[in-house]
GROMACS .gro file of N, CA and C in nm:
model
  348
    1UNK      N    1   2.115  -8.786  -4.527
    1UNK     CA    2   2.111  -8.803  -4.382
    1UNK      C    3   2.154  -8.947  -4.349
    2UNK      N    4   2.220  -8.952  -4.203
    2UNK     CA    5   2.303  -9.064  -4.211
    2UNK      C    6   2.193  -9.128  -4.100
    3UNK      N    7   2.123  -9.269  -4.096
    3UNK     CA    8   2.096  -9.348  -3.931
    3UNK      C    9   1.950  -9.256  -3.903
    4UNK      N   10   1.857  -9.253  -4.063
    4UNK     CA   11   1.740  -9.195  -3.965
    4UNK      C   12   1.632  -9.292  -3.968
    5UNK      N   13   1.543  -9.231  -3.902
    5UNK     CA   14   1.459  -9.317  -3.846
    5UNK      C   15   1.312  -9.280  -3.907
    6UNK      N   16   1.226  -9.360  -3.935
    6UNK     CA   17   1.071  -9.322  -3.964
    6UNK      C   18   1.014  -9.247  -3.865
    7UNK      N   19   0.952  -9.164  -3.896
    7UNK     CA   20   0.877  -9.100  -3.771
    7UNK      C   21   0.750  -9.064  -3.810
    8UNK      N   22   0.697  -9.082  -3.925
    8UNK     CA   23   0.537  -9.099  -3.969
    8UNK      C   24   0.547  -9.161  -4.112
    9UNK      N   25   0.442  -9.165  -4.153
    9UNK     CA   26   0.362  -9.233  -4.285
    9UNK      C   27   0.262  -9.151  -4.346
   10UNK      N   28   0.290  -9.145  -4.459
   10UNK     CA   29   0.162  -9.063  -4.510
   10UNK      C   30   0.044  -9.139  -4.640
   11UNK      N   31  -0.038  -9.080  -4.668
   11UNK     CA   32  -0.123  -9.199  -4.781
   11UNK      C   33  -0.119  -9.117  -4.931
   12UNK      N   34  -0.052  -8.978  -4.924
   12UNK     CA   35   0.024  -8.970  -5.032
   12UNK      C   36   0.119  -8.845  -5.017
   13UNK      N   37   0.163  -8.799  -5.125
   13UNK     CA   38   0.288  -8.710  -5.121
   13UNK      C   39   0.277  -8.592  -5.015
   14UNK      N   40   0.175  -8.541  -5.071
   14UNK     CA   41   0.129  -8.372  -5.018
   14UNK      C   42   0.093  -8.377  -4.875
   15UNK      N   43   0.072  -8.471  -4.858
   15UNK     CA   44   0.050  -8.490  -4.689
   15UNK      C   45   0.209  -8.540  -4.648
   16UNK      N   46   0.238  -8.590  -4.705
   16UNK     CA   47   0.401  -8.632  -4.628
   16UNK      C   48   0.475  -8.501  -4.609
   17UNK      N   49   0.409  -8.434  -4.750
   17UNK     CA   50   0.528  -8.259  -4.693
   17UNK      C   51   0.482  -8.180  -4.652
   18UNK      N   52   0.315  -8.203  -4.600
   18UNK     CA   53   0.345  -8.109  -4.524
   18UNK      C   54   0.326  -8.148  -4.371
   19UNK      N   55   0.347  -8.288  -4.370
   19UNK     CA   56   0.407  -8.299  -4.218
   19UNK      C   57   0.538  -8.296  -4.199
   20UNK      N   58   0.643  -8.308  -4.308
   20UNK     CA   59   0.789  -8.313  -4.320
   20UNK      C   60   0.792  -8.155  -4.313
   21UNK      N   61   0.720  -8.056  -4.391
   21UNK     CA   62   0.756  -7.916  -4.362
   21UNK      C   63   0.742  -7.860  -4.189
   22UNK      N   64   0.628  -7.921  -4.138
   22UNK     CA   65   0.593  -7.898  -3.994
   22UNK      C   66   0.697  -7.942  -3.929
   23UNK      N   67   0.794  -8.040  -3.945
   23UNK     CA   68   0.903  -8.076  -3.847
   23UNK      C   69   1.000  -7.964  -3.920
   24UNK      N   70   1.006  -7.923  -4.022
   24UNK     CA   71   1.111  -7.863  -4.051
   24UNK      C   72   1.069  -7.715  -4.000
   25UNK      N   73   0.960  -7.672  -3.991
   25UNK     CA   74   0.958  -7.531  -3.928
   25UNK      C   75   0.987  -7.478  -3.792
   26UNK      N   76   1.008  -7.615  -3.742
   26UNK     CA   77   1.048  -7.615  -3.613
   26UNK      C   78   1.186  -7.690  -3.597
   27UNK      N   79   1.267  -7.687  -3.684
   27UNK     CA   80   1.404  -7.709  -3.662
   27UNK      C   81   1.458  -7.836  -3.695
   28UNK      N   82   1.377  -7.937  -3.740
   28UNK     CA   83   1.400  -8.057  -3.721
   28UNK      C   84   1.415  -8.079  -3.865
   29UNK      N   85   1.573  -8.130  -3.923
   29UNK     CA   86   1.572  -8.224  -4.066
   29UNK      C   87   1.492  -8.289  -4.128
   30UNK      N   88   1.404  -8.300  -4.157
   30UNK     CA   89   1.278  -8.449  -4.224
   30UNK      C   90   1.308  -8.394  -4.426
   31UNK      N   91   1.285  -8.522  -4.433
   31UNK     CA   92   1.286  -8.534  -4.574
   31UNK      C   93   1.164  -8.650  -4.615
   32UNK      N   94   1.103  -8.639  -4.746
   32UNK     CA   95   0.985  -8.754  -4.752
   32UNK      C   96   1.058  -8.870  -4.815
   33UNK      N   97   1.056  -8.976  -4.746
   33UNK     CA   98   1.130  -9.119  -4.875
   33UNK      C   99   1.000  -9.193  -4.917
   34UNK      N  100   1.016  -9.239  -5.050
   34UNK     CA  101   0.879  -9.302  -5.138
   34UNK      C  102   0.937  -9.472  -5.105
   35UNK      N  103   0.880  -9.552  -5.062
   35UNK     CA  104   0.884  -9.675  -5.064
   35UNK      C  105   0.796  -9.767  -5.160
   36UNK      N  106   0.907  -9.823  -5.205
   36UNK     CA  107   0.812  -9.891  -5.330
   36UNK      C  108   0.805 -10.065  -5.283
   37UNK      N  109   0.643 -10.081  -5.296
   37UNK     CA  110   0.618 -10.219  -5.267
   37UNK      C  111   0.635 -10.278  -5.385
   38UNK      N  112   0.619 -10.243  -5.512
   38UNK     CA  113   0.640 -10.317  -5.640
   38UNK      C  114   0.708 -10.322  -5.691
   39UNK      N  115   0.816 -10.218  -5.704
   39UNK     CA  116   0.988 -10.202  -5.763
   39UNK      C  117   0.935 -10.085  -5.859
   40UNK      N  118   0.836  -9.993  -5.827
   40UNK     CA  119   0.807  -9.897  -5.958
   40UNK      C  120   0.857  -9.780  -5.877
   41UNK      N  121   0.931  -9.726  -5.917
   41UNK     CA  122   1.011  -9.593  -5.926
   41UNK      C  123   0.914  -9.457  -5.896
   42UNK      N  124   0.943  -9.396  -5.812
   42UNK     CA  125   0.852  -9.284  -5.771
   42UNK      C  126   0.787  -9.199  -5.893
   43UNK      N  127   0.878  -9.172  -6.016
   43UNK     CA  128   0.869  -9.115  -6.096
   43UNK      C  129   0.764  -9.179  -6.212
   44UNK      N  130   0.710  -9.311  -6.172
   44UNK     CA  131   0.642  -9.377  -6.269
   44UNK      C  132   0.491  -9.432  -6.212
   45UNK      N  133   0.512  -9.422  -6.072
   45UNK     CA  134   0.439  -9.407  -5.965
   45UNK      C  135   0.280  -9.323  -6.018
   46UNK      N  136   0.168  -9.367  -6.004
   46UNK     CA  137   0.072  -9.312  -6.019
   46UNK      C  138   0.043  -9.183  -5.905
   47UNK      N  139  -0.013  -9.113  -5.903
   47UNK     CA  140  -0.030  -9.013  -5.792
   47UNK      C  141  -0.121  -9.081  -5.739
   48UNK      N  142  -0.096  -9.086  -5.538
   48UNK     CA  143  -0.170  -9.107  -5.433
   48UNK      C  144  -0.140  -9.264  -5.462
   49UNK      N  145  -0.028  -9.314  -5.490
   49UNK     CA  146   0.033  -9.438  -5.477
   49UNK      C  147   0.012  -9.476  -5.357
   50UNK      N  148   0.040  -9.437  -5.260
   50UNK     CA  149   0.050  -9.492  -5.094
   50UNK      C  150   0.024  -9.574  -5.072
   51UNK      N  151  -0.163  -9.623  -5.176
   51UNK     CA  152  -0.235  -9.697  -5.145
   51UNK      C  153  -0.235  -9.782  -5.228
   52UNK      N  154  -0.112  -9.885  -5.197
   52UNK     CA  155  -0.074  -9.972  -5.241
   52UNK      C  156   0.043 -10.044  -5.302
   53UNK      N  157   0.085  -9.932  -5.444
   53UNK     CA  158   0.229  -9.950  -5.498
   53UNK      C  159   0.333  -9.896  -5.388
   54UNK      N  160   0.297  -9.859  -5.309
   54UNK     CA  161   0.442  -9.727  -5.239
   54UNK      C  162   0.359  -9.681  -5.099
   55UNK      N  163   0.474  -9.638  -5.022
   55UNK     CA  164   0.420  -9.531  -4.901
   55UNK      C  165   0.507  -9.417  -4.915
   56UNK      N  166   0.468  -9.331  -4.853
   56UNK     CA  167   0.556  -9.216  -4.808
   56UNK      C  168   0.584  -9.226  -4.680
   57UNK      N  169   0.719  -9.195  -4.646
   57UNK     CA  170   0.717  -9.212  -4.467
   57UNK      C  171   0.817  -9.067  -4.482
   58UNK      N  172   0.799  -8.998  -4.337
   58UNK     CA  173   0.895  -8.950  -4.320
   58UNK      C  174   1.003  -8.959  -4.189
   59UNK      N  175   1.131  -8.932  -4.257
   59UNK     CA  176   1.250  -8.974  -4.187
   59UNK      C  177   1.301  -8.872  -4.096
   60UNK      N  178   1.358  -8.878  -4.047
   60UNK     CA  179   1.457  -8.752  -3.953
   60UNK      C  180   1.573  -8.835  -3.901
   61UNK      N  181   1.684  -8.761  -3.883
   61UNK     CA  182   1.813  -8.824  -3.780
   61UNK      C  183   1.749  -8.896  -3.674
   62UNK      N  184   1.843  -9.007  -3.644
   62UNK     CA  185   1.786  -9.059  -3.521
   62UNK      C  186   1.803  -8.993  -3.386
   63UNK      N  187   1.884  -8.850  -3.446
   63UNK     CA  188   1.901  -8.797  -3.305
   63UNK      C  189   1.805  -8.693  -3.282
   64UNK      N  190   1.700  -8.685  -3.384
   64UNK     CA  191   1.615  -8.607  -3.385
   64UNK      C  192   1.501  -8.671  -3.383
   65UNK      N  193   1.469  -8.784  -3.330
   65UNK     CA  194   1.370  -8.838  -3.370
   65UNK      C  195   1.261  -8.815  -3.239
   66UNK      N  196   1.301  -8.863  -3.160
   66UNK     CA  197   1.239  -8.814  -2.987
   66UNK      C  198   1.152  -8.675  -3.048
   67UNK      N  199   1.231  -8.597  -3.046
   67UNK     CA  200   1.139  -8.452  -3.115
   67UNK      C  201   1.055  -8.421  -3.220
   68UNK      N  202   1.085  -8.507  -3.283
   68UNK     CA  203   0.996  -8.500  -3.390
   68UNK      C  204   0.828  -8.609  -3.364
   69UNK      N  205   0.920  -8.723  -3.272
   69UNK     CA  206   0.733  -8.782  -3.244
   69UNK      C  207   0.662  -8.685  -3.131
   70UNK      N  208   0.739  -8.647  -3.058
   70UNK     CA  209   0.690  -8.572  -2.970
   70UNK      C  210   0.587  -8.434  -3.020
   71UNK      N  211   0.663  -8.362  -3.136
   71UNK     CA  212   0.606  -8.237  -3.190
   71UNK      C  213   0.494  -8.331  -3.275
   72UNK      N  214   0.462  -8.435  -3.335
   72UNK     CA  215   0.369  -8.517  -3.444
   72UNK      C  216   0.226  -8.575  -3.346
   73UNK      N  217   0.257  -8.578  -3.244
   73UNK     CA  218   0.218  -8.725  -3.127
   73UNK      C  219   0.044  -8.616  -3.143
   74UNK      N  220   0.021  -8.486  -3.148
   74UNK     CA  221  -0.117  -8.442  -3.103
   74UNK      C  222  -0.192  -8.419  -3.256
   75UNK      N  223  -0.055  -8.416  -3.386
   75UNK     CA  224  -0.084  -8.424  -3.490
   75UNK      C  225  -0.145  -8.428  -3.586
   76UNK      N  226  -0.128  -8.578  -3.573
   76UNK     CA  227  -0.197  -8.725  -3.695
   76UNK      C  228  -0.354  -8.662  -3.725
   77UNK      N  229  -0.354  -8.659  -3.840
   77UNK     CA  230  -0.493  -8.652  -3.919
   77UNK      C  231  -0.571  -8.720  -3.893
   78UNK      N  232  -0.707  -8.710  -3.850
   78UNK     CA  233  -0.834  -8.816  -3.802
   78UNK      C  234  -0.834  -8.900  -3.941
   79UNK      N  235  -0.854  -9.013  -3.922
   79UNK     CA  236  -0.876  -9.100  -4.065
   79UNK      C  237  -1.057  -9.119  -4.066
   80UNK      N  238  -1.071  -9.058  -4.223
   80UNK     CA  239  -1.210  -9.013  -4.198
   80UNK      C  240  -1.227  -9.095  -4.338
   81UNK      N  241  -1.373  -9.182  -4.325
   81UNK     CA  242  -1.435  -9.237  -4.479
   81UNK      C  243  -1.569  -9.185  -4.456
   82UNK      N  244  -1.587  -9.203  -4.610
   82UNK     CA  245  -1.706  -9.152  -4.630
   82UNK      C  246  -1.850  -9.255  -4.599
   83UNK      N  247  -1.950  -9.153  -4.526
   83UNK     CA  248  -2.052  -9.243  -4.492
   83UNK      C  249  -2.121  -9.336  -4.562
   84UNK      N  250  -2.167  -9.447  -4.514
   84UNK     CA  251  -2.245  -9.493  -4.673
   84UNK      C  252  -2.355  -9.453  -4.625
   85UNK      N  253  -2.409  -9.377  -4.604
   85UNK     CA  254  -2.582  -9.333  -4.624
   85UNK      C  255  -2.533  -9.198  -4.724
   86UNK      N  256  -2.456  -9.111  -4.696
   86UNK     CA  257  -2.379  -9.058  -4.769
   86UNK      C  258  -2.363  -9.058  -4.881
   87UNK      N  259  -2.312  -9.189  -4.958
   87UNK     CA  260  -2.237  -9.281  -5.052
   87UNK      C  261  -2.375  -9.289  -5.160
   88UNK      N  262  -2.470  -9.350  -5.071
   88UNK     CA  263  -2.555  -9.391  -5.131
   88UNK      C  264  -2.689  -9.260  -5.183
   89UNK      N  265  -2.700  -9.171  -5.125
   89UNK     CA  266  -2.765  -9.060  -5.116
   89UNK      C  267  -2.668  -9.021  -5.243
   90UNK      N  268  -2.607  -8.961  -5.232
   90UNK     CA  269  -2.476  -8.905  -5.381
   90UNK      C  270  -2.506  -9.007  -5.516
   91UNK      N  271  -2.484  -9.161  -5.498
   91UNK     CA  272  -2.530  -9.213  -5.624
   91UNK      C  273  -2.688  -9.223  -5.692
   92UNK      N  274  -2.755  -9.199  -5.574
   92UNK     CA  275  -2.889  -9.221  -5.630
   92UNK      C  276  -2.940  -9.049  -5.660
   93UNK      N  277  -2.840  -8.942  -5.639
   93UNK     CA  278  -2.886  -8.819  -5.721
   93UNK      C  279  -2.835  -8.795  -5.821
   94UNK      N  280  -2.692  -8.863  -5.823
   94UNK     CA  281  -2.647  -8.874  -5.980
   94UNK      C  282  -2.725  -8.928  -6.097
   95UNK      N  283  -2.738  -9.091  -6.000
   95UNK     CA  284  -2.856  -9.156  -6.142
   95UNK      C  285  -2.945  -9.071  -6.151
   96UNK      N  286  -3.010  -8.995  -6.131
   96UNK     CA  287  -3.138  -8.948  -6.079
   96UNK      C  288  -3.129  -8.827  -6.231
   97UNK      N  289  -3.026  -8.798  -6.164
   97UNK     CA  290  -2.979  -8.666  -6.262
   97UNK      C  291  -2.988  -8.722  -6.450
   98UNK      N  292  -2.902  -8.841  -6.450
   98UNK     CA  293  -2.855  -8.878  -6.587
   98UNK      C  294  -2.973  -8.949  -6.625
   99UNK      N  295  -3.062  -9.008  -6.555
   99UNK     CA  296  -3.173  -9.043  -6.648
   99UNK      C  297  -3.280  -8.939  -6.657
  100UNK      N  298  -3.261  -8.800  -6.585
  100UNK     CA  299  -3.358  -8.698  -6.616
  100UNK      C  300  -3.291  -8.648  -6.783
  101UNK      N  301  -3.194  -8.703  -6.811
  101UNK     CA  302  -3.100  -8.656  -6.897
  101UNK      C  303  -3.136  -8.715  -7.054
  102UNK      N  304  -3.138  -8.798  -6.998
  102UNK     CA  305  -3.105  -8.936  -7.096
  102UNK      C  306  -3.236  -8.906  -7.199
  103UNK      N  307  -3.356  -8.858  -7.149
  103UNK     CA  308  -3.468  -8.828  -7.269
  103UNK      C  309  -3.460  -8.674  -7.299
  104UNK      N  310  -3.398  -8.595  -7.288
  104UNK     CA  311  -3.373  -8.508  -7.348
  104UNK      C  312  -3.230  -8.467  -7.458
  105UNK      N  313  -3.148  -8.598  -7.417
  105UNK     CA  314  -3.021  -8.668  -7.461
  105UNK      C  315  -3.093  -8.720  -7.591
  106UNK      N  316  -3.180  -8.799  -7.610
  106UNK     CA  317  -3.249  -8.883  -7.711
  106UNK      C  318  -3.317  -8.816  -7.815
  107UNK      N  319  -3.397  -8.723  -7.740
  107UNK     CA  320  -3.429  -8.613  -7.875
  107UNK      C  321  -3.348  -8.537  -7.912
  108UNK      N  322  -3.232  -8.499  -7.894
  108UNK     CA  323  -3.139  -8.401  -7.951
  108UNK      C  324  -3.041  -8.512  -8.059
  109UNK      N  325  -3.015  -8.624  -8.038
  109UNK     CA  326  -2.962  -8.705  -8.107
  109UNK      C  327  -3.047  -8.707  -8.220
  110UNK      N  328  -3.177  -8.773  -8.196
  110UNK     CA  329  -3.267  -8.758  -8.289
  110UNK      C  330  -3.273  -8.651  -8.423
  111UNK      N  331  -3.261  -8.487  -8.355
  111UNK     CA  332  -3.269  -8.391  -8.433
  111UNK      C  333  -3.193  -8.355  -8.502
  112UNK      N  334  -3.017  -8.392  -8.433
  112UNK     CA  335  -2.926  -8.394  -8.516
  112UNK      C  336  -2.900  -8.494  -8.630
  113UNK      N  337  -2.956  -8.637  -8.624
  113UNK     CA  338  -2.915  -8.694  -8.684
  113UNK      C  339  -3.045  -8.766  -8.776
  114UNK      N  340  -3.155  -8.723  -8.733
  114UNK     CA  341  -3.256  -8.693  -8.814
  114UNK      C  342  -3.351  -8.857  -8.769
  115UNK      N  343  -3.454  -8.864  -8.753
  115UNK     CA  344  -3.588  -9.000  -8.704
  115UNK      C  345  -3.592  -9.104  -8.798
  116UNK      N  346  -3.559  -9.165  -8.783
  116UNK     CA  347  -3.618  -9.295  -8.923
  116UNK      C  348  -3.769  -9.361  -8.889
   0.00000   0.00000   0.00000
């Protein structure tokens, strides 16, 4: 494509296509381009690069571009993180878990490998 223009960003691949497929189901050219902030090659690229080595943006003709923010504009994915009461509730049932673990972990070591 000759003279296109960005018309979104994504934070990794699978989201770039399938907002590049959504312009394309509705008529509009988009293709995903990988931008590399470090000089590392898409192909060497860790997955969910976005965040950081690379972005994904997607492009369209510039004569398609009007239409394509227009069809994107009600779009865009809510940008959602995770709560920290959340965060913190999740790590303290994990630990919770692995040290209910950890003495029944100790006698089986034990049995296999015999008490001194």
């Amino acid at each position: 494509m000759t003279d296109e223009v960005i018309v979104g960003t994504a934070a990794d691949e699978i989201q770039a296509e399938i907002i590049a497929g959504r312009l394309r189901a509705e008529g509009i050219r988009a293709r995903v381009r990988f931008e590399s902030q470090a000089g590392i090659p898409r192909q060497l690229a860790p997955s969910g690069s976005g965040y950081g080595l690379g972005g994904f943006r997607i492009a369209v003709p510039a004569t398609e571009a009007d239409a394509a923010r227009a069809l994107l504009s009600g779009d865009e994915p809510a940008v959602t993180g995770r709560h920290p009461v959340l965060r913190a509730v999740a790590i303290l049932v994990l630990v919770s878990f692995v040290l209910a673990l950890v003495p029944g972990l100790v006698d089986l070591l034990q049995a296999i490998f015999g008490s001194r």
